Coordinates of C-alpha atoms in Angstrom, one line a residue:
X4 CA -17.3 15.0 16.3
X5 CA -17.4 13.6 12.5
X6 CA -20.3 11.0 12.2
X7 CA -19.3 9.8 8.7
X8 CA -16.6 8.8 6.8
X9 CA -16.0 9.6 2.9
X10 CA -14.1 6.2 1.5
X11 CA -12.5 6.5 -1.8
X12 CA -11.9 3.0 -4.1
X13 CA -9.0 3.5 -6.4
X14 CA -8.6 2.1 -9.4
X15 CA -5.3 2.4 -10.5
X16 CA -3.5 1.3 -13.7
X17 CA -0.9 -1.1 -12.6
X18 CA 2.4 -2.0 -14.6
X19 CA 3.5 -5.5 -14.2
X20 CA 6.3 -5.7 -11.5
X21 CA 6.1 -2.3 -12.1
X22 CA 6.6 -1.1 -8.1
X23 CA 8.3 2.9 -8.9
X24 CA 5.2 3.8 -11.3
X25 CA 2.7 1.8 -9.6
X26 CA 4.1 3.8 -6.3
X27 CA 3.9 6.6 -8.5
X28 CA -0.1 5.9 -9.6
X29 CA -1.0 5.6 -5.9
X30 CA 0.4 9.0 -4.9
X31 CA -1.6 10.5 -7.7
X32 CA -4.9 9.0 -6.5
X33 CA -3.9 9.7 -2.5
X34 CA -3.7 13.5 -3.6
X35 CA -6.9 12.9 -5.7
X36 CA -8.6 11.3 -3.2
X37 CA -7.5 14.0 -0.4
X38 CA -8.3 16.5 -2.9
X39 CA -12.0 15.1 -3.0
X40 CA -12.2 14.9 0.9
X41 CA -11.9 11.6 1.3
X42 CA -10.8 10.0 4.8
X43 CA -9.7 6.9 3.5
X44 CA -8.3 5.4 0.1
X45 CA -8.4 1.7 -0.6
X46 CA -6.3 -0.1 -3.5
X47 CA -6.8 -3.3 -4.6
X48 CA -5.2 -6.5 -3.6
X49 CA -1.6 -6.4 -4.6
X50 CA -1.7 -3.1 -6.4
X51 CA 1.8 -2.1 -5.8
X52 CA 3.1 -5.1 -7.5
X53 CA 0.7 -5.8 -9.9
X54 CA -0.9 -9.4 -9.5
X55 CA 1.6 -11.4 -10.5
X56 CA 2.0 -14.2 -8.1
X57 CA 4.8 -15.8 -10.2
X58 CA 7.1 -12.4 -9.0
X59 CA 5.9 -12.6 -5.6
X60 CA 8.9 -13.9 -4.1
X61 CA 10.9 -11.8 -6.0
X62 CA 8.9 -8.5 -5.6
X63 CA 7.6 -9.5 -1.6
X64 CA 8.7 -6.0 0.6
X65 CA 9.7 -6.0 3.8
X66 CA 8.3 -3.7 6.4
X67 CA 11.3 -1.3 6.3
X68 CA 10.6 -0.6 2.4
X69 CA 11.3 3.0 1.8
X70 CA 7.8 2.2 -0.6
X71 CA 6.3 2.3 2.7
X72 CA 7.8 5.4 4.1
X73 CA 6.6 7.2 1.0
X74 CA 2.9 6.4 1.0
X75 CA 3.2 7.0 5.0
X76 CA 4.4 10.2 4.0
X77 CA 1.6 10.6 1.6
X78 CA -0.9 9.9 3.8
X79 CA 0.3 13.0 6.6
X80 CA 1.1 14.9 3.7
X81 CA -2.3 14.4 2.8
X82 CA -4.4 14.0 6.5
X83 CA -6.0 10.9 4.6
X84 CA -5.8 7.2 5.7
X85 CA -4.0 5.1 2.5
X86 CA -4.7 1.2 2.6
X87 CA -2.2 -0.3 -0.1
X88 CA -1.8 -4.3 -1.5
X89 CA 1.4 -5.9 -1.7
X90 CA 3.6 -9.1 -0.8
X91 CA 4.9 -9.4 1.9
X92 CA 8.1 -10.8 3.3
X93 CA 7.6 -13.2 6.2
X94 CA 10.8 -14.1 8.2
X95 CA 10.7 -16.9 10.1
X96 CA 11.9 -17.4 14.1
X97 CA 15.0 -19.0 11.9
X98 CA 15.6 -15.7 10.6
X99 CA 15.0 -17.4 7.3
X100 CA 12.3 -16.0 4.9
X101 CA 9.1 -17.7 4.3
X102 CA 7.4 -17.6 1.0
X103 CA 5.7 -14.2 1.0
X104 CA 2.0 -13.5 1.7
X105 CA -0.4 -11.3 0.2
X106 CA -0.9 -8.4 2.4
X107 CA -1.4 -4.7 2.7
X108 CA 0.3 -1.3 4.6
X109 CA -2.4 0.9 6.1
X110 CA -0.6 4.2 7.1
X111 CA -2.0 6.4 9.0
X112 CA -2.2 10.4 8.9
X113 CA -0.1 10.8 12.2
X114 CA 2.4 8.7 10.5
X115 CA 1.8 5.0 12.1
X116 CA 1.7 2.4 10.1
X117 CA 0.2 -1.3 10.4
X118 CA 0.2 -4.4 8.2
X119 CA -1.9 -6.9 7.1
X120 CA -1.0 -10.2 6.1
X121 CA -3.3 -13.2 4.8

């Protein structure tokens, strides 16, 4: 049984809006990290997008983004836990959408994936 965990902080360069490269950027640093034997890589807060809270609303993903399914692949690819920062879409019981939050996509290496919202 494994008493410790190796965590890896990533600091990636971020392009404003940017969500293809800065996708891009985390897969590098996922292999990286993997590479280095790290169970778990954490990005910053809104990392995908970049921090731009003015493009929030316009750059917010919804839980079905095929973003998602790619850094869930990443993560079995690469037997490493990924934690990622992003908006958020939040749909209301309405079915309207709700200003987005900040949140994050933690995907696991057996393919499940959970998010976090502020």
């Amino acid at each position: 049984m494994k008493t410790s965990i190796c965590i890896s902080l990533a600091q990636v360069p971020v392009v404003k809006g940017d969500v293809t490269e800065n996708l891009a950027q985390h897969i590098k640093m996922i292999e990286q990290s993997s590479l280095c034997k790290a169970d778990l890589v954490v990005f910053p807060e809104l990392s995908l997008t970049g921090y731009e809270l003015e493009l929030a609303q316009e750059l917010a993903l919804s839980e079905t983004s095929h973003v998602f399914e790619v850094l869930s692949q990443a993560s079995v690819d690469h037997n490493i836990i990924v934690l990622a920062g992003c908006p958020l879409k939040v749909t209301l019981t309405s079915g309207k959408d709700a200003k987005p939050t900040i949140g994050a996509v933690i995907c696991f290496p057996d393919g499940t994936r959970e998010f976090y919202a502020k």
